Coordinates of C-alpha atoms in Angstrom, one line a residue:
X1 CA 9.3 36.0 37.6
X2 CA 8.5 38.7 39.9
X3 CA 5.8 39.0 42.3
X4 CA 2.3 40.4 40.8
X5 CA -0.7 41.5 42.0
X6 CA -2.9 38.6 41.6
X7 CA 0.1 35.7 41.7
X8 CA -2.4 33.4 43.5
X9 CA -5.5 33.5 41.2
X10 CA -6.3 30.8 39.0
X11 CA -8.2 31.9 35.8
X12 CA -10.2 29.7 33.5
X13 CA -10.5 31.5 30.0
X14 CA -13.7 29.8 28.1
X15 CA -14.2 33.0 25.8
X16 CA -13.3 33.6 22.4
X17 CA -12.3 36.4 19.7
X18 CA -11.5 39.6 21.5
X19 CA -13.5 41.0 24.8
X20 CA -13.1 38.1 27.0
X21 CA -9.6 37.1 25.6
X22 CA -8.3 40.6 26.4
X23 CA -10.0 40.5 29.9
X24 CA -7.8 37.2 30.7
X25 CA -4.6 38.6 28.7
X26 CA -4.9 41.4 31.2
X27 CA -5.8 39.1 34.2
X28 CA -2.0 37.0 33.2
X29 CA -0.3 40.5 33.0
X30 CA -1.3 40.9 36.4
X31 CA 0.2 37.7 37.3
X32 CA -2.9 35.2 37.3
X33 CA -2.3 31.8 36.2
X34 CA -4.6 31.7 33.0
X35 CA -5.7 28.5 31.4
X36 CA -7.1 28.9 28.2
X37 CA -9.5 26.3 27.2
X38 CA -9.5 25.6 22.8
X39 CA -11.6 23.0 20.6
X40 CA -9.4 20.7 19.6
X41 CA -7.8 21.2 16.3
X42 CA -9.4 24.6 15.4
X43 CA -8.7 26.5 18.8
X44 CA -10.3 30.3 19.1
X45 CA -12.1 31.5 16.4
X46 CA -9.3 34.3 15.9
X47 CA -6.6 31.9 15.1
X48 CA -8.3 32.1 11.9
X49 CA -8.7 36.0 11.2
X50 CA -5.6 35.7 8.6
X51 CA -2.4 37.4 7.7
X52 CA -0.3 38.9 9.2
X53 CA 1.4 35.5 10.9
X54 CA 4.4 35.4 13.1
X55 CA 7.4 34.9 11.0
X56 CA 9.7 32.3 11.9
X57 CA 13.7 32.8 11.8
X58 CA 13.8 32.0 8.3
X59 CA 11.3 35.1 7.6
X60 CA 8.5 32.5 6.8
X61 CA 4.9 32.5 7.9
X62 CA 3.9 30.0 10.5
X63 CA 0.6 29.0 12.0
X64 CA 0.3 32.1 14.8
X65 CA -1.9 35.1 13.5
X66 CA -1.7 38.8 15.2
X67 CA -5.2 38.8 16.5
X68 CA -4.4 35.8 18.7
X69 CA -1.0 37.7 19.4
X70 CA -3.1 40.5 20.3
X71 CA -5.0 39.1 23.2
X72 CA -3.7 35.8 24.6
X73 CA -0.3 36.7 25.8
X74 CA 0.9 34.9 29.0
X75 CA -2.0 32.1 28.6
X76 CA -1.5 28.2 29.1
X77 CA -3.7 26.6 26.2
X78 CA -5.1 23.0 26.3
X79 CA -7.7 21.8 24.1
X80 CA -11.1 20.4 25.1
X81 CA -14.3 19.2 23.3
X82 CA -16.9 20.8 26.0
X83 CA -19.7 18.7 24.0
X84 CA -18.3 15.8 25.2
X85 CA -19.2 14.6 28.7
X86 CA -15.4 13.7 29.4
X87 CA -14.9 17.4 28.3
X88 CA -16.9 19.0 30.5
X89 CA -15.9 16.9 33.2
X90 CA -12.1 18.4 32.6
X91 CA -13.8 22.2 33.0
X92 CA -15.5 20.9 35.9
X93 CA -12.7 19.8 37.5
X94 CA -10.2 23.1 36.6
X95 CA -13.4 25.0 37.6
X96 CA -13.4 23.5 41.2
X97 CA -10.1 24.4 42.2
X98 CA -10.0 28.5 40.4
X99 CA -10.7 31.5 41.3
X100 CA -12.3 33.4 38.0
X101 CA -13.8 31.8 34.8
X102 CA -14.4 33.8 32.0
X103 CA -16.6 32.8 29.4
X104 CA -18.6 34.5 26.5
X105 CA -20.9 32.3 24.7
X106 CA -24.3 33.0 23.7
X107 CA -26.9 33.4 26.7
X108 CA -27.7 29.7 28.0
X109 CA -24.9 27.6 26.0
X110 CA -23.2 26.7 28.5
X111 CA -25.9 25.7 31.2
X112 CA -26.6 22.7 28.3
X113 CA -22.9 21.1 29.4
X114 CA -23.7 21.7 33.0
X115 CA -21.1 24.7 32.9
X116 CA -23.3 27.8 33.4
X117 CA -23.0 29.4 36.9
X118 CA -25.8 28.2 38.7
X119 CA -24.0 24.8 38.4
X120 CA -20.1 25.6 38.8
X121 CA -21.1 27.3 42.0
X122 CA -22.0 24.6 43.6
X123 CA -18.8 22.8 43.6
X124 CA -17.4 26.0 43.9
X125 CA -19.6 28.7 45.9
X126 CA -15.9 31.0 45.8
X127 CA -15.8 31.1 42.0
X128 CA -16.0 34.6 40.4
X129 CA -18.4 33.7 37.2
X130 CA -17.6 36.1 34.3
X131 CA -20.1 36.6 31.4
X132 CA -19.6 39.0 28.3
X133 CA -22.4 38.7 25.9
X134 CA -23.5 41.1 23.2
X135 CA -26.6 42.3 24.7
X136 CA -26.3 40.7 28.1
X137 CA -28.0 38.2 30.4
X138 CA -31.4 39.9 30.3
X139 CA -33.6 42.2 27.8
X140 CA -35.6 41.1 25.2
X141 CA -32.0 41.6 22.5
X142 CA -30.4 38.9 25.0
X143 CA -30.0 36.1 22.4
X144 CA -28.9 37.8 19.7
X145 CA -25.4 37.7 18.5
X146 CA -23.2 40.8 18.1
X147 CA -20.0 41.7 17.1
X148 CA -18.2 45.0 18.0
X149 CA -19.0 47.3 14.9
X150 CA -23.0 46.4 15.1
X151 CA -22.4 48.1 18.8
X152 CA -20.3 51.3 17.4
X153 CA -23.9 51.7 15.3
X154 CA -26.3 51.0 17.9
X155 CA -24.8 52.6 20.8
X156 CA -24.7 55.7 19.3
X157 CA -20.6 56.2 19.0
X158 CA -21.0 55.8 14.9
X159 CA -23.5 58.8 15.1
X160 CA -20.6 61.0 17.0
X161 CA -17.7 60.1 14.8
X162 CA -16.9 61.4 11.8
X163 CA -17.8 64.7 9.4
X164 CA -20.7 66.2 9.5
X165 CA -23.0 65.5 6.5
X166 CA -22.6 69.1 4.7
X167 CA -19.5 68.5 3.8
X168 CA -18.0 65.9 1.5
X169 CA -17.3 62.3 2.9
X170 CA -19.6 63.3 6.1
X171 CA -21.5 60.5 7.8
X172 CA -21.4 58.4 10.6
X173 CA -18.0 56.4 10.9
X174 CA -16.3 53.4 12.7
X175 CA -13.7 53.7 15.1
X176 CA -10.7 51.7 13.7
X177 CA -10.2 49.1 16.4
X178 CA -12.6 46.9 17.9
X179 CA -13.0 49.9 20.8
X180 CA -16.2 48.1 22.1
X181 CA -14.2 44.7 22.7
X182 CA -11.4 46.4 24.6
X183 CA -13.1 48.6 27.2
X184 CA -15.9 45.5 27.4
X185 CA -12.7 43.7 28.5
X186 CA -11.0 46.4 30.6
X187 CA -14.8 46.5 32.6
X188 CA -14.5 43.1 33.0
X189 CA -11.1 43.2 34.3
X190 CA -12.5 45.9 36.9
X191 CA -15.8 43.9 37.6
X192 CA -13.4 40.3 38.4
X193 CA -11.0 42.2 40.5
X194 CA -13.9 44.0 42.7
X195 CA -15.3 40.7 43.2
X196 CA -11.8 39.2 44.0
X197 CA -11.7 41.9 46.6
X198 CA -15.0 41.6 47.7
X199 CA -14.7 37.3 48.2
X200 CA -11.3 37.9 49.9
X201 CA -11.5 40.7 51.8
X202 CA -15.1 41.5 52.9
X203 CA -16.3 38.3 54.0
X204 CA -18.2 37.5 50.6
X205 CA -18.6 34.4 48.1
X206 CA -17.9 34.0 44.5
X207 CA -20.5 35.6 42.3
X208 CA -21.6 36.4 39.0
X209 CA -20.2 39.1 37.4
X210 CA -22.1 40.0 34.0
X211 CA -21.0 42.0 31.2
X212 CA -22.7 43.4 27.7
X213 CA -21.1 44.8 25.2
X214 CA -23.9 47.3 24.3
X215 CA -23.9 48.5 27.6
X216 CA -20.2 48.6 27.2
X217 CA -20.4 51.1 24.2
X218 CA -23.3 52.9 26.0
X219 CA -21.3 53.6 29.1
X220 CA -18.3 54.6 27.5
X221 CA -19.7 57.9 25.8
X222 CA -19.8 59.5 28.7
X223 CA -19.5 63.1 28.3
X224 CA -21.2 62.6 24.9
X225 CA -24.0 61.1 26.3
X226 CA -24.4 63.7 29.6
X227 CA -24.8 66.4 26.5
X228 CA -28.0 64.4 25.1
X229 CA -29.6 63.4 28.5
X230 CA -28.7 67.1 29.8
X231 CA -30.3 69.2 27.1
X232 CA -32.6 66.2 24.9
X233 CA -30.2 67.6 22.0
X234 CA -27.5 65.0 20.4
X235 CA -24.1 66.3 19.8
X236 CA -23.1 66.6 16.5
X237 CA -20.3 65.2 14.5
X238 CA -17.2 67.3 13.8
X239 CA -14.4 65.0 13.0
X240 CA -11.2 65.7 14.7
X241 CA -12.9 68.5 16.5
X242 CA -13.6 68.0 20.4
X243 CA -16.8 68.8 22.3
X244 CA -14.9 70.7 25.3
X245 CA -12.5 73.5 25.0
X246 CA -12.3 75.3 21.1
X247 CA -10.1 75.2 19.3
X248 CA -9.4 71.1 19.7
X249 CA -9.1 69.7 16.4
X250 CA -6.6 68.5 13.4
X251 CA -4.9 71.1 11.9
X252 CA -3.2 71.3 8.6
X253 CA 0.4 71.8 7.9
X254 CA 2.3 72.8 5.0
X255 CA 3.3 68.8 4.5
X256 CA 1.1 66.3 7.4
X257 CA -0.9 67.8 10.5
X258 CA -0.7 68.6 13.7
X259 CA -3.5 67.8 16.4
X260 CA -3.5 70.7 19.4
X261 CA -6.3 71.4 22.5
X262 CA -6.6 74.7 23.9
X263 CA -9.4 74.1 26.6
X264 CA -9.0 77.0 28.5
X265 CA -8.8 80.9 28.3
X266 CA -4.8 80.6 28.9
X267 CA -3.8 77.5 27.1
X268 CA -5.6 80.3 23.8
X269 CA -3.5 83.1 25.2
X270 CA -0.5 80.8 25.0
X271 CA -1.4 79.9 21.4
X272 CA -2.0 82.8 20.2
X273 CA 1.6 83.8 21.2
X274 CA 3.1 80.7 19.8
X275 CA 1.6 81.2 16.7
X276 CA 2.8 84.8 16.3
X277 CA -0.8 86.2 16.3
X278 CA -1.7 88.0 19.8
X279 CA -4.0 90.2 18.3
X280 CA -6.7 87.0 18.1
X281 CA -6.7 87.1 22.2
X282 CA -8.2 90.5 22.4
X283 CA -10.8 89.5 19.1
X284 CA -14.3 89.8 20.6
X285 CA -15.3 86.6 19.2
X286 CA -12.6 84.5 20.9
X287 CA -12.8 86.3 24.3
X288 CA -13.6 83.8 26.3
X289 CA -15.1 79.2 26.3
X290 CA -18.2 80.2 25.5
X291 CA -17.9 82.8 22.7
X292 CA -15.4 80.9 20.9
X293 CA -17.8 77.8 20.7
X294 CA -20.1 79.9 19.6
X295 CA -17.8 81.2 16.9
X296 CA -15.8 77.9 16.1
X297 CA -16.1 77.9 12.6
X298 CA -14.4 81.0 12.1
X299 CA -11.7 80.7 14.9
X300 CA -11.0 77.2 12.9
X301 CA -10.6 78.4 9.3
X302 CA -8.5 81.8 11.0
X303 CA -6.1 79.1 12.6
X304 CA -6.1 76.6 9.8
X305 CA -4.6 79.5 7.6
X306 CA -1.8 80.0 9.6
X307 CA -0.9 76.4 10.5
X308 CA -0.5 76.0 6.6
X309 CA 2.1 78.7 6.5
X310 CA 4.5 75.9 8.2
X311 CA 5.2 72.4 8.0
X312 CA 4.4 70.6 11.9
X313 CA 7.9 69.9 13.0
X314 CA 8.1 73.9 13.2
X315 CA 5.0 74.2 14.9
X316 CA 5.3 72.0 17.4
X317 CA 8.1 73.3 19.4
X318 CA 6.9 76.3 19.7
X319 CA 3.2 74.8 20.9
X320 CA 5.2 72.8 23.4
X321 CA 7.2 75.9 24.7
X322 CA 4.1 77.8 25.8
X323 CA 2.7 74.6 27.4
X324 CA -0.2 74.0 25.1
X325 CA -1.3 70.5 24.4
X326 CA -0.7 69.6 20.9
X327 CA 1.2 66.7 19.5
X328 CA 2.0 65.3 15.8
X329 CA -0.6 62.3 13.8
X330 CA 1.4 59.5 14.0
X331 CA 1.6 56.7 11.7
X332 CA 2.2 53.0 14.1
X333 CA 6.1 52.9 12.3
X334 CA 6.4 56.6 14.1
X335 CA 4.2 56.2 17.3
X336 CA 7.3 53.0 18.3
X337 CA 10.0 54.7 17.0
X338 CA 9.0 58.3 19.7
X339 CA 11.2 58.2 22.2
X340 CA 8.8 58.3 25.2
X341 CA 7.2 54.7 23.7
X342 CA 10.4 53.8 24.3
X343 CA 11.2 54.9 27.3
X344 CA 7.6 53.6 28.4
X345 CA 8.2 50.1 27.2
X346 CA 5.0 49.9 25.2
X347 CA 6.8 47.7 22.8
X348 CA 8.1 44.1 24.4
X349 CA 10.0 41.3 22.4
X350 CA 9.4 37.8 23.6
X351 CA 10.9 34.3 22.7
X352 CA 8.2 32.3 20.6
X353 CA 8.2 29.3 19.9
X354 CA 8.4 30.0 16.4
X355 CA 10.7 32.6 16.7
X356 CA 13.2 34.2 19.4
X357 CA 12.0 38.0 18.5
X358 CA 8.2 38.6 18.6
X359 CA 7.1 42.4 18.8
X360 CA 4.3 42.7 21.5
X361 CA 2.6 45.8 22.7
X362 CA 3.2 46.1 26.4
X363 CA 0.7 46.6 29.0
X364 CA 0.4 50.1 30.0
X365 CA -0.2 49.7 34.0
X366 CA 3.1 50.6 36.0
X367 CA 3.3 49.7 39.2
X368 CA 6.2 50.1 42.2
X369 CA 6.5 47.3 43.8
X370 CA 5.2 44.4 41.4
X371 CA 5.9 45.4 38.0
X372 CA 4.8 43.7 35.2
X373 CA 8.1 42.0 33.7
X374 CA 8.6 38.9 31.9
X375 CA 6.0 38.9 29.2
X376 CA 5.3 35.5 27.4
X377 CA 4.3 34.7 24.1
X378 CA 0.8 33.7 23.4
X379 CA 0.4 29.7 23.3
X380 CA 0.3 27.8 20.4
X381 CA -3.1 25.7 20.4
X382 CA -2.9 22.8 22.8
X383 CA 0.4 23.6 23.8
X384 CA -0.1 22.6 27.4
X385 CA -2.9 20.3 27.3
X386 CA -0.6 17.2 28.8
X387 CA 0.9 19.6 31.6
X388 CA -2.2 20.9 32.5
X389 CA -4.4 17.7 32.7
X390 CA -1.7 15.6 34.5
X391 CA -1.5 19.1 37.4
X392 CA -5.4 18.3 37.4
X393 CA -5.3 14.3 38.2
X394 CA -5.2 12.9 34.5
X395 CA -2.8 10.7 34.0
X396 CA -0.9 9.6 30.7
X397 CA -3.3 6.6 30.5
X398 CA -6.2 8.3 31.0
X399 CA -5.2 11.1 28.6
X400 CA -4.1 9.0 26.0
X401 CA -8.1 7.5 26.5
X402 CA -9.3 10.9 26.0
X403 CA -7.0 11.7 23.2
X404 CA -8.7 8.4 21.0
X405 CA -12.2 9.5 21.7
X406 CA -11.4 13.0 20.5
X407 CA -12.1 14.6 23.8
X408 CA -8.6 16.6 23.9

């Protein structure tokens, strides 16, 4: 396997479900040896979130479900009862000699085993703590539990997304995917490596590094939020239409839709042109940003009239000729069949142990000199629990000890 960027860390993965699996998935893409701690005979909670299963080479469903597919490729798994001394004595001992835990149970769970922070430091002052919680470490919401579409609502995201309520099926909507989850995990992934840097190359110690997905979801508005705290007014919600440049919506077609940005006075010259219609550039109402916000609605329903007039396969070379940003509405059969997917290598096929050929999406970070090659499957629960245990000073007797009282 080629060199990564973090072939010398050692991560212990305590956390479940999504945000803190997808932190350590990321953590192994980088190269980090991730071991991936289970209950014994049940394993992460999302082993059990249903169909669709891997398919084995007979086409028949096996054990392996796509949200643990999703999020714990590259992992070494080994089961442990943590409430158990014998347990926690195993986490204990892995803990002593990593780099990065990562954990997300509910605020002061683990400090009853003897595995919060304040205890793991001191047989290991270099160990980089990581916490995800729902509402985080502090605040009076800290012990509540939370998955990620309660924080779509109470971030505010849910009240940006979607139509507005004039018009039929208007209201605030979810984002598809668990979008809290993933950049929760991609800020963990930031705050572990910062502290990795910080421990290595700055002369500093382990530390605790302490996430929330409200925050999270709060954070991650960004531009949405600026609009609120800049002029005490909330931003609407328009559906496919952007808060920047107009027009930046969904458009239409004679058969499907196109989606197209024009966020500058040019990039609407340019369209204009495309579209066969130049005498829009020189309309007072679309002269300029500003005037076309203030007109959207009618520079929307103008363009939506022509973009019916064709189907999307002949819009969209022309759109692309005069450079402005637009792009078809892709179903997932389409988005891996486009030729720069390909080229990319968003989509990765690894041997399973179940099968030979399992479709994984890849991870989207290139880098130069130590590429991320030589993806591998997610584990199957418990599959390196011996391996592990005896690299850690338990040997067969003692494991077969362990293994009567339940503890693995």
């Amino acid at each position: 396997m080629a060199n990564r960027p973090l072939s010398n860390i050692r991560v212990l993965d305590l956390s479940r479900i999504l945000a803190g699996p997808w932190a350590a998935q990321y953590l192994a893409d980088l190269g980090a040896e991730v071991i991936k701690v289970e209950r014994p005979g049940v394993g992460d909670d999302a082993r059990h979130y249903g169909a669709p299963y891997v398919k084995d080479a007979a086409g028949n469903p096996t054990s392996e479900n796509f949200f643990h597919l999703s999020c714990n490729r590259g992992k070494m798994s080994i089961t442990v009862d943590m409430a158990k001394p014998e347990g926690q004595e195993i986490i204990r001992k892995i803990a002593s000699e990593s780099d990065v835990l990562v954990e997300n149970f509910k605020v002061g769970d683990l400090a009853r085993y003897g595995l919060d922070y304040e205890s793991l430091r001191k047989i290991n002052p270099k160990l980089i703590y990581c916490s995800i919680t729902g509402f985080g470490q502090t605040g009076p919401y800290r012990k509540r539990p939370g998955y990620d579409a309660v924080f779509q609502g109470m971030s505010g995201l849910m009240s940006v997304t979607g139509y507005p309520d004039s018009i039929p099926g208007g209201g605030p909507m979810k984002v598809g995917p668990s979008i809290v989850d993933i950049i929760t995990g991609l800020n963990a992934v930031v705050g572990i490596v910062s502290a990795l840097y910080n421990r290595d190359h700055n002369g500093g110690q382990g530390q605790h590094v302490e996430l929330a997905l409200f925050d999270s979801a709060v954070a991650a508005l960004s531009h949405y939020v600026q609009i609120y705290l800049s002029s005490g007014t909330p931003p609407g919600r328009r559906g496919t239409q952007g808060n920047g440049g107009v027009p930046s919506q969904m458009f239409l077609c004679r058969e499907g839709g196109l989606m197209l940005t024009a966020g500058n006075d040019k990039q609407f010259r340019c369209l204009c042109e495309a579209i066969g219609h130049p005498e829009m550039i020189t309309d007072p109402r679309f002269k300029d940003g500003p005037t076309r916000i203030q007109h959207r609605d009618a520079l929307s329903a103008e363009l939506q009239e022509i973009f019916l007039q064709k189907l999307p396969e002949e819009w969209l070379p022309a759109l692309e000729a005069a450079g402005v940003p637009s792009g078809p509405i892709y179903n997932f059969e389409q988005v891996f069949n486009d030729p720069q997917i390909k080229e990319r290598g968003m989509k990765v096929t690894v041997k399973h142990p179940h099968n030979d050929a399992v479709d994984l999406v890849g991870n989207p970070l290139k880098f130069s000199e130590t590429p991320i090659t030589d993806y591998v499957a997610p584990p199957l629960l418990g599959e390196h629990t011996e391996d592990i245990l005896a690299r850690f000073g338990f040997d067969a007797q003692k494991q077969a000890e362990l293994r009567s009282k339940g503890v693995i």
